[in-house]
N, CA, C and O atoms as a DFTB+ gen file, in Angstrom:
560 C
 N C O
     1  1     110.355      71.395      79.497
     2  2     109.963      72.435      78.576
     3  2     110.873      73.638      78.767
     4  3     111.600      73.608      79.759
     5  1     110.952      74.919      77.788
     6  2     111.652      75.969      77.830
     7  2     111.400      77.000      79.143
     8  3     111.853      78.082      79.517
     9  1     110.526      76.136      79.559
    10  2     109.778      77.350      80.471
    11  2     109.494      78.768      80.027
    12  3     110.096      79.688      80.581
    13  1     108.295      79.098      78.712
    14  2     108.264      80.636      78.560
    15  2     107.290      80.741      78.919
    16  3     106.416      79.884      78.793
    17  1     107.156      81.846      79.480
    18  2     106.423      82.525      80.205
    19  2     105.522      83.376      79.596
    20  3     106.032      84.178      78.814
    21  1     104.005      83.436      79.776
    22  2     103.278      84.205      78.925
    23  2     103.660      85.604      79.748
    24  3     103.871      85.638      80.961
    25  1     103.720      87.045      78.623
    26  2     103.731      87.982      78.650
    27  2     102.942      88.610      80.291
    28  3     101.723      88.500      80.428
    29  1     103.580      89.071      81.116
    30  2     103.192      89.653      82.543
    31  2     102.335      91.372      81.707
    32  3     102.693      92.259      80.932
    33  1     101.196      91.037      82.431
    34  2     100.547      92.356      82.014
    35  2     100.724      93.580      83.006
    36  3     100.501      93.281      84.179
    37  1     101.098      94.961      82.760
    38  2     101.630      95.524      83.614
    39  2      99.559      96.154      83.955
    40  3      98.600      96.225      83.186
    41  1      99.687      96.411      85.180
    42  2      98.479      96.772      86.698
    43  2      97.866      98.089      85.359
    44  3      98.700      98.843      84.856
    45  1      96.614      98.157      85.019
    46  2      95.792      99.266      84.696
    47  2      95.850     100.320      85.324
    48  3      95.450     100.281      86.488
    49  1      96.352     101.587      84.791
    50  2      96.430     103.080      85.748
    51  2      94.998     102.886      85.714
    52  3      94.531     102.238      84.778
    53  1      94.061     103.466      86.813
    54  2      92.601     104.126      86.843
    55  2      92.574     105.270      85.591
    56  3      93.582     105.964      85.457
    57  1      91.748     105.416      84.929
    58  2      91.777     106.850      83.732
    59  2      91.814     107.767      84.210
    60  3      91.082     107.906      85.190
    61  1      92.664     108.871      83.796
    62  2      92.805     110.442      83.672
    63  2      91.995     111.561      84.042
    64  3      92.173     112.657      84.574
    65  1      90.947     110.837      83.526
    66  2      89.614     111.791      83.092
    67  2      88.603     111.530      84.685
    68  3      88.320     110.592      85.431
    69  1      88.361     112.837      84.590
    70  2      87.561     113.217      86.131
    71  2      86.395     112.708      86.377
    72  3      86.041     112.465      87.531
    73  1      85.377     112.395      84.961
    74  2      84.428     111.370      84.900
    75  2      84.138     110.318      85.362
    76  3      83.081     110.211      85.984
    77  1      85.063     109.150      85.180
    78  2      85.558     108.356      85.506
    79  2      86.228     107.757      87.229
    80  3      86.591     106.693      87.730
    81  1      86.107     108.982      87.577
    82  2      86.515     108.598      89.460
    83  2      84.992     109.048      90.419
    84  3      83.828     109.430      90.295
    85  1      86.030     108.670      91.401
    86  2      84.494     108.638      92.334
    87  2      85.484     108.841      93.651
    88  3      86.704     108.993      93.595
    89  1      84.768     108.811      94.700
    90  2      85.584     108.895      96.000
    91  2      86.102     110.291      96.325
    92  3      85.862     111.480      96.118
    93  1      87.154     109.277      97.102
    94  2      88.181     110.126      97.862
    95  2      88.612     110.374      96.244
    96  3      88.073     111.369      95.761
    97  1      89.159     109.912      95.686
    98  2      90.071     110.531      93.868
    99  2      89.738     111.556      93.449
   100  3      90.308     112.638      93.303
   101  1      88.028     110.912      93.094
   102  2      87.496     112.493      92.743
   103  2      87.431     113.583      93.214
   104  3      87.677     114.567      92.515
   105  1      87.128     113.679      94.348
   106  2      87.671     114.976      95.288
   107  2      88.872     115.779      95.884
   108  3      88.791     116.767      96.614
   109  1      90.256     115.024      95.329
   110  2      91.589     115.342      95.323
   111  2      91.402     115.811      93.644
   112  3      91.964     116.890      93.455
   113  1      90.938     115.416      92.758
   114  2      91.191     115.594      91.594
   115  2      90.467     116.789      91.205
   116  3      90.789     117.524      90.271
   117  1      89.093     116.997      92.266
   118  2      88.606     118.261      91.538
   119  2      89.218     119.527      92.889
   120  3      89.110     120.747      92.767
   121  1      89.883     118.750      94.185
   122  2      90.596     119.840      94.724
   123  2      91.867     120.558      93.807
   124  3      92.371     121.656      94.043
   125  1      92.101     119.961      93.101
   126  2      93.320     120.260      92.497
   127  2      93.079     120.851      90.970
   128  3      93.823     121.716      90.507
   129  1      92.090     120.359      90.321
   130  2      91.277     121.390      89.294
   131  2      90.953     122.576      89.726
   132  3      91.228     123.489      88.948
   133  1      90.241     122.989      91.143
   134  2      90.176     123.793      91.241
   135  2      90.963     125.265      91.254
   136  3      90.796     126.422      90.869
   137  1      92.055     124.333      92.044
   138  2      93.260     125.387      92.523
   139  2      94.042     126.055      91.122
   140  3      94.723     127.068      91.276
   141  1      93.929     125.549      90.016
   142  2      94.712     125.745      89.196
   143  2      93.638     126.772      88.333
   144  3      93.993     127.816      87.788
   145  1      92.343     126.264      88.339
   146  2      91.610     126.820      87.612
   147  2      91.106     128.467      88.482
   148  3      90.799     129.334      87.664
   149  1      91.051     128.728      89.362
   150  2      91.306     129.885      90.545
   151  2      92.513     130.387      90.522
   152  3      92.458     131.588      90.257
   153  1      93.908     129.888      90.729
   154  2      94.603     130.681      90.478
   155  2      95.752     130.627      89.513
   156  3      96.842     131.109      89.824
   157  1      95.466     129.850      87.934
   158  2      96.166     129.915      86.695
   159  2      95.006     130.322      86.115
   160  3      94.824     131.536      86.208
   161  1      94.077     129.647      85.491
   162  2      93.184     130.050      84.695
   163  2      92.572     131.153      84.944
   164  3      92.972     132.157      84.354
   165  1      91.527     131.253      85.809
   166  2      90.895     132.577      85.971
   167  2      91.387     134.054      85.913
   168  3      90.927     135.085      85.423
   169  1      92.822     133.645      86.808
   170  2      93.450     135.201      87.098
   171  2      93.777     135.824      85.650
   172  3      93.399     136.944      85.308
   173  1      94.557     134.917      84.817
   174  2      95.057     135.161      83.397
   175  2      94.400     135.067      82.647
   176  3      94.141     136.166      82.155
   177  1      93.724     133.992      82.045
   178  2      92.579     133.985      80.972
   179  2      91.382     134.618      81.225
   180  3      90.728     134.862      80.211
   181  1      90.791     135.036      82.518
   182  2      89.263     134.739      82.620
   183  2      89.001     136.213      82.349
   184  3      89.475     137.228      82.859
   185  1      88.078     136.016      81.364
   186  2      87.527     137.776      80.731
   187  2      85.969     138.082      81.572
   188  3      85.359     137.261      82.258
   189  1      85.538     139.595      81.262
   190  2      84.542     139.963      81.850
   191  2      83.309     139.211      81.466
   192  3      83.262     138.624      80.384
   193  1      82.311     139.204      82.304
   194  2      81.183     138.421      82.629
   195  2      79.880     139.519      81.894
   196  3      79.731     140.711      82.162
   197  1      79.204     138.845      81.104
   198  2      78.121     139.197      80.678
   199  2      77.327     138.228      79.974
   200  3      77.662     137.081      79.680
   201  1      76.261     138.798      79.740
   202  2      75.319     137.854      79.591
   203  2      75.528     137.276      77.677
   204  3      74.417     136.869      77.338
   205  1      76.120     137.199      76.970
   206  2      76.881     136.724      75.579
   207  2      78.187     136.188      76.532
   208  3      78.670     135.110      76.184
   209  1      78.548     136.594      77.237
   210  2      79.915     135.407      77.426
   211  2      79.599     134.949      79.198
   212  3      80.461     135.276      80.014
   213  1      78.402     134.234      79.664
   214  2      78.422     134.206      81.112
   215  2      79.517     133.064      81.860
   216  3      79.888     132.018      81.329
   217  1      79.956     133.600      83.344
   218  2      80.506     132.545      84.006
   219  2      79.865     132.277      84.897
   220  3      79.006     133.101      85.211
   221  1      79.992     130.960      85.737
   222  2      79.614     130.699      87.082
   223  2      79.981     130.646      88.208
   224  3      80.680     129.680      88.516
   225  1      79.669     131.597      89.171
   226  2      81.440     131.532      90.181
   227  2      80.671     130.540      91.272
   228  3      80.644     130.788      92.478
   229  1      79.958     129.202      90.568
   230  2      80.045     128.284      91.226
   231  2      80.317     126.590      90.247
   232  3      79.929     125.442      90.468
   233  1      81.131     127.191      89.191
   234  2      81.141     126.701      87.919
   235  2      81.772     124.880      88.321
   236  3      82.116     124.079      87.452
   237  1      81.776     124.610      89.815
   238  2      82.094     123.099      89.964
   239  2      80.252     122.094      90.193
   240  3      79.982     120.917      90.432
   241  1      79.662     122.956      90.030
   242  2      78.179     122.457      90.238
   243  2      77.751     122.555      88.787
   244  3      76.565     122.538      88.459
   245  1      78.760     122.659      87.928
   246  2      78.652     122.204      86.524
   247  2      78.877     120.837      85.737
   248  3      79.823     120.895      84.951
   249  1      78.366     119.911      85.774
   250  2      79.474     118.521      84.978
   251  2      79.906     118.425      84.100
   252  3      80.768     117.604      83.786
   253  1      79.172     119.670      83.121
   254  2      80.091     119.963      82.125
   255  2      81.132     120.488      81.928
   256  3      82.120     120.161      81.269
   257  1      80.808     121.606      82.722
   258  2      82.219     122.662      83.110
   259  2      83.800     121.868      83.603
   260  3      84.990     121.936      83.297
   261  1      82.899     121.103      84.559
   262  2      84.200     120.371      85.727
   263  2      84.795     119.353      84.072
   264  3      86.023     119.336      83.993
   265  1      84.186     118.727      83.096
   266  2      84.588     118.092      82.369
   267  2      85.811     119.053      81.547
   268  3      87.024     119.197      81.705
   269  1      84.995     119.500      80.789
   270  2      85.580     120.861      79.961
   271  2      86.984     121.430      80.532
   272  3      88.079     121.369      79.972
   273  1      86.699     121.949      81.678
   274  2      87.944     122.447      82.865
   275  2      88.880     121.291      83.082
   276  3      90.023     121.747      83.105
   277  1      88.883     119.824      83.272
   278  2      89.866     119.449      83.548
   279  2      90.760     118.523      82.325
   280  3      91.798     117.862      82.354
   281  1      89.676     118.897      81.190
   282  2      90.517     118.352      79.625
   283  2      91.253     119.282      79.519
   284  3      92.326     118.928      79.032
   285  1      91.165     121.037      79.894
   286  2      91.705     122.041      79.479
   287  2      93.065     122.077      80.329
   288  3      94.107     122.661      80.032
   289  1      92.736     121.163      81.668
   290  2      93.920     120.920      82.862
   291  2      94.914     120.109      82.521
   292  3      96.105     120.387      82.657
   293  1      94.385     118.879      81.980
   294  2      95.455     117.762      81.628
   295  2      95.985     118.283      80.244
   296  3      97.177     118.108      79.994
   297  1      95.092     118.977      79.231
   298  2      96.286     119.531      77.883
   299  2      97.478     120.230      78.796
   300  3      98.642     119.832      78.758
   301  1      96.949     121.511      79.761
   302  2      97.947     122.196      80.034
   303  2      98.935     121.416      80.607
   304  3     100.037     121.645      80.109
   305  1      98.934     120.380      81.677
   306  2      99.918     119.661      81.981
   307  2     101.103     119.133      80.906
   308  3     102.328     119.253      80.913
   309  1     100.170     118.501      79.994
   310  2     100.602     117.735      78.520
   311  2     101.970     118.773      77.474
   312  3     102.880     118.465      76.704
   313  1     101.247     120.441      78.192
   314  2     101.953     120.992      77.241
   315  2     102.825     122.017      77.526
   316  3     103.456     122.686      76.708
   317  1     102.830     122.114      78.795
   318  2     103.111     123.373      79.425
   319  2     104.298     122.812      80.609
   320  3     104.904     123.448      81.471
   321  1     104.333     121.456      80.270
   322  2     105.156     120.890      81.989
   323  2     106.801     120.824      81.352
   324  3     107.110     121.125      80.199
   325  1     107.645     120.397      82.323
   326  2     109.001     120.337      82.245
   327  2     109.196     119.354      81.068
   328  3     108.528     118.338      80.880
   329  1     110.057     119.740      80.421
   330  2     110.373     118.757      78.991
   331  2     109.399     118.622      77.677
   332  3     109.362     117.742      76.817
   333  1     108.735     119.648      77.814
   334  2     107.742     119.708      77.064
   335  2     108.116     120.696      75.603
   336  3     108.661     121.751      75.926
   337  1     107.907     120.525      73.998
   338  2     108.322     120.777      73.482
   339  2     108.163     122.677      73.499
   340  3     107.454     123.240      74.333
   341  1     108.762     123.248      72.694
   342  2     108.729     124.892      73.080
   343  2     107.570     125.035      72.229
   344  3     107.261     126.226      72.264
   345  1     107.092     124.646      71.775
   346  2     105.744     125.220      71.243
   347  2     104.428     124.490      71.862
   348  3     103.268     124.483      71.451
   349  1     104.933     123.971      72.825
   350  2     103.880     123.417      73.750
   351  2     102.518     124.697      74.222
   352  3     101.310     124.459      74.230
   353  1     102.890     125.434      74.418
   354  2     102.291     126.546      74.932
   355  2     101.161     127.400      73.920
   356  3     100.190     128.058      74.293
   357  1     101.564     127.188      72.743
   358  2     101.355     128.050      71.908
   359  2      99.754     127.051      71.090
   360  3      98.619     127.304      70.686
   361  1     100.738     125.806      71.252
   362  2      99.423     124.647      71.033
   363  2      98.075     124.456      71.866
   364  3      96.849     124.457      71.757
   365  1      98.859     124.333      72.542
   366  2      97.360     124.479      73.999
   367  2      96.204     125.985      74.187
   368  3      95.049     125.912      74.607
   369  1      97.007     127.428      73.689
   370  2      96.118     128.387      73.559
   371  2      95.493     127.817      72.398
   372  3      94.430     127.269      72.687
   373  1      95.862     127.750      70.923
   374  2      95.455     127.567      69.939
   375  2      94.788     126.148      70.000
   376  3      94.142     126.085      68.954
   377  1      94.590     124.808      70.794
   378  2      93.779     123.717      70.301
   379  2      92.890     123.434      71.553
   380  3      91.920     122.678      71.487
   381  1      93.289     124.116      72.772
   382  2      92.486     123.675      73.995
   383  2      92.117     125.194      74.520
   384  3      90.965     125.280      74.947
   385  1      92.711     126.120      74.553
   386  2      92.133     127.090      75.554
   387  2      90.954     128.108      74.775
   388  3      89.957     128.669      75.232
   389  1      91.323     128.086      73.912
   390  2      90.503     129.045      73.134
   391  2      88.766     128.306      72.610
   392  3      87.772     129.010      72.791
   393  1      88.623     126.963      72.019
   394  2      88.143     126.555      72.088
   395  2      87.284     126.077      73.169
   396  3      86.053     126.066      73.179
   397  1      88.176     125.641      74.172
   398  2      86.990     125.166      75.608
   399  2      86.562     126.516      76.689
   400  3      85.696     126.445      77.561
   401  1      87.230     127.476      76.443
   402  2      86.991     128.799      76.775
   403  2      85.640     129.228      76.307
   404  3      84.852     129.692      77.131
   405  1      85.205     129.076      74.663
   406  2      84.519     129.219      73.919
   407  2      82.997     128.373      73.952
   408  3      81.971     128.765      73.397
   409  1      83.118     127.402      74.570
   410  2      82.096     126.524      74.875
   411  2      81.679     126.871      75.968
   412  3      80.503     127.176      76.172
   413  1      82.592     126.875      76.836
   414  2      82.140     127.496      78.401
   415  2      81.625     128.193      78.195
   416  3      80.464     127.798      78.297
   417  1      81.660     130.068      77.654
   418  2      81.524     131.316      77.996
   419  2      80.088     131.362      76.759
   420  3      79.399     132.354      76.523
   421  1      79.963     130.133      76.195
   422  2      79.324     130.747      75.113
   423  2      77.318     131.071      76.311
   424  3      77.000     130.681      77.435
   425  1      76.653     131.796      75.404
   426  2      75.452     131.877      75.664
   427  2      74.735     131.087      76.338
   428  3      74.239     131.213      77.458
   429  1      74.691     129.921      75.295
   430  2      74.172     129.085      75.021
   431  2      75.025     127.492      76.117
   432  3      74.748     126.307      75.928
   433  1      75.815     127.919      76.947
   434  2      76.470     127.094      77.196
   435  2      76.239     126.682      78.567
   436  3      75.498     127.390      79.250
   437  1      76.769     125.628      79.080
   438  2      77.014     125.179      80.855
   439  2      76.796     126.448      82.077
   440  3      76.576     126.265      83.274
   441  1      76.932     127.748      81.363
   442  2      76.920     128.754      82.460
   443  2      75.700     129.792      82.265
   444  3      75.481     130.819      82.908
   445  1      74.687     129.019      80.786
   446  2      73.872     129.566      80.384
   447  2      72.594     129.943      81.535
   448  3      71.814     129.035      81.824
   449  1      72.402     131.475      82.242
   450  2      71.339     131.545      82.802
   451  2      71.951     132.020      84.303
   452  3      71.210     132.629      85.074
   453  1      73.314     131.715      84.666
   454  2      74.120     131.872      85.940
   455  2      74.510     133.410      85.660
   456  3      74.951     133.762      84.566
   457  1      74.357     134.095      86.492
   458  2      75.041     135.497      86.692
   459  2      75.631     135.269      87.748
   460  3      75.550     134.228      88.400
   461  1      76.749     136.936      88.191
   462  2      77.465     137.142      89.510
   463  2      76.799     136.526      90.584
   464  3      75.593     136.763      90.511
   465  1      77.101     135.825      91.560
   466  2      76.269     135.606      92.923
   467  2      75.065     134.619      92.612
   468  3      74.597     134.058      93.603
   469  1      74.501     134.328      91.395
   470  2      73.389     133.900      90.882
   471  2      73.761     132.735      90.144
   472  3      74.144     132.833      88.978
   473  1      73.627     130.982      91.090
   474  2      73.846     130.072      90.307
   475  2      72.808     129.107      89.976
   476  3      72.223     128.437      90.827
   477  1      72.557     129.040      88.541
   478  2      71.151     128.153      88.381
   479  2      71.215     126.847      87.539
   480  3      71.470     126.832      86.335
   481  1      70.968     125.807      88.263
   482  2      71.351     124.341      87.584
   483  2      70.613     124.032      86.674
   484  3      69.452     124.370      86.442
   485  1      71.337     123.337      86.114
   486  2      70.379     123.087      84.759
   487  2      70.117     121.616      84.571
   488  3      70.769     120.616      84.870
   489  1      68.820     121.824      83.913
   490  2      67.595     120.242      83.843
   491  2      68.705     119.331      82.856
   492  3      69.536     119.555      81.976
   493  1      68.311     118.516      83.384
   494  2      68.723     117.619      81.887
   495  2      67.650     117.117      81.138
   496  3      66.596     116.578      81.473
   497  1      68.206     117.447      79.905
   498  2      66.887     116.951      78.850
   499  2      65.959     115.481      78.978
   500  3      66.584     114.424      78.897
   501  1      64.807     115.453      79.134
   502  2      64.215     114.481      78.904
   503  2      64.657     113.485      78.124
   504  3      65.240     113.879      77.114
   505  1      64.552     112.043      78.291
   506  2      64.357     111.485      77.313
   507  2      63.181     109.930      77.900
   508  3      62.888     109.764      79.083
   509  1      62.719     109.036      76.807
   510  2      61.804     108.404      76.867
   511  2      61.927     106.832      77.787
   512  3      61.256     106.275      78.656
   513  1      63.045     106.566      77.107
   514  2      63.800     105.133      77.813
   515  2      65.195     105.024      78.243
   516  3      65.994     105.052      77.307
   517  1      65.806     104.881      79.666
   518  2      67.066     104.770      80.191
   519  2      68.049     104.162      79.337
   520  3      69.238     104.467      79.241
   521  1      67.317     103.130      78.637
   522  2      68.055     102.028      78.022
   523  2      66.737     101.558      76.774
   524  3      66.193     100.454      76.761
   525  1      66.470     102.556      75.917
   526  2      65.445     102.124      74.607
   527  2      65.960     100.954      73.974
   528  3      65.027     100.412      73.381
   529  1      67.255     100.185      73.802
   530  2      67.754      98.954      73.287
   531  2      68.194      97.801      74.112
   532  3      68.763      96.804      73.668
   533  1      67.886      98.020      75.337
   534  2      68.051      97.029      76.270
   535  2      66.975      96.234      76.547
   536  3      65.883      96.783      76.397
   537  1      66.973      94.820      76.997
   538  2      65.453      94.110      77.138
   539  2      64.691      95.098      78.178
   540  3      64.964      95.763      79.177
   541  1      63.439      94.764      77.254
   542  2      62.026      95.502      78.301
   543  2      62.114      95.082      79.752
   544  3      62.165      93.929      80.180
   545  1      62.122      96.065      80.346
   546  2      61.595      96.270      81.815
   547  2      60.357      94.846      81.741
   548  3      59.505      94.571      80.895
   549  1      60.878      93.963      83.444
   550  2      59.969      92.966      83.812
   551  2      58.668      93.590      84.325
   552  3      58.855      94.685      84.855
   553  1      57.823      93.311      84.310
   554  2      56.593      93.699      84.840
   555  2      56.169      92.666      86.251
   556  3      56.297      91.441      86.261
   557  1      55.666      93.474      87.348
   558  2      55.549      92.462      88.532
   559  2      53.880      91.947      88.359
   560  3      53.404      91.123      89.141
């Protein structure tokens, strides 16, 4: 025979997204969210604290936040890194910073209820069934 060879599949990267890890990963990944978000984000972007725009200055005991924060991390990488087009920068204020800035700080948001020094977790909403479309729970 010709000997062909079916197509070699190249090894799955693990995903991007901070959700998605666990471990030792996740904790290099949110050491390194942090650092950027402490001293790029905060120092430059981060505006005054009140109760219409609150922050959490324990805002990694957020899962939303830590989500939010590291989509806003990987755009900036995406847009802001070496070889990156010159309007990279200008895209990322205008489609990621301003927007996820805006979710964060809003009222109503992940930092809703947290003041200075004052961090308060938040419930997650009820709901009725873990899995309402999955077969019924066995009964013993």
């Amino acid at each position: 025979m010709g000997g062909l060879e079916p197509p070699r599949s190249e090894p799955k990267s693990p995903p991007h997204f901070i959700l998605y890890k666990d471990g030792p990963d996740y904790g290099q990944t949110l050491r390194q969210l942090t650092l950027w978000t402490h001293h790029v984000l905060l120092p430059v972007y981060g505006r005054e604290i009140s109760s219409s725009a609150p922050w959490c200055s324990r805002w990694w005991e957020h899962q939303e936040a830590i989500a939010l924060l590291h989509g806003l991390w990987l755009a900036w990488g995406d847009l802001t890194g070496p070889g990156t087009d010159m309007s990279g920068p200008s895209v990322w204020h205008r489609d990621h910073l301003g927007p996820t800035m805006n979710v964060l700080r809003d009222a109503m948001g992940p930092f809703a209820g947290c003041k200075p020094g004052n961090h308060r977790s938040k419930e997650i909403p009820p709901v009725d069934a873990m899995d309402p479309f999955g077969p019924p729970p066995v009964r013993g």
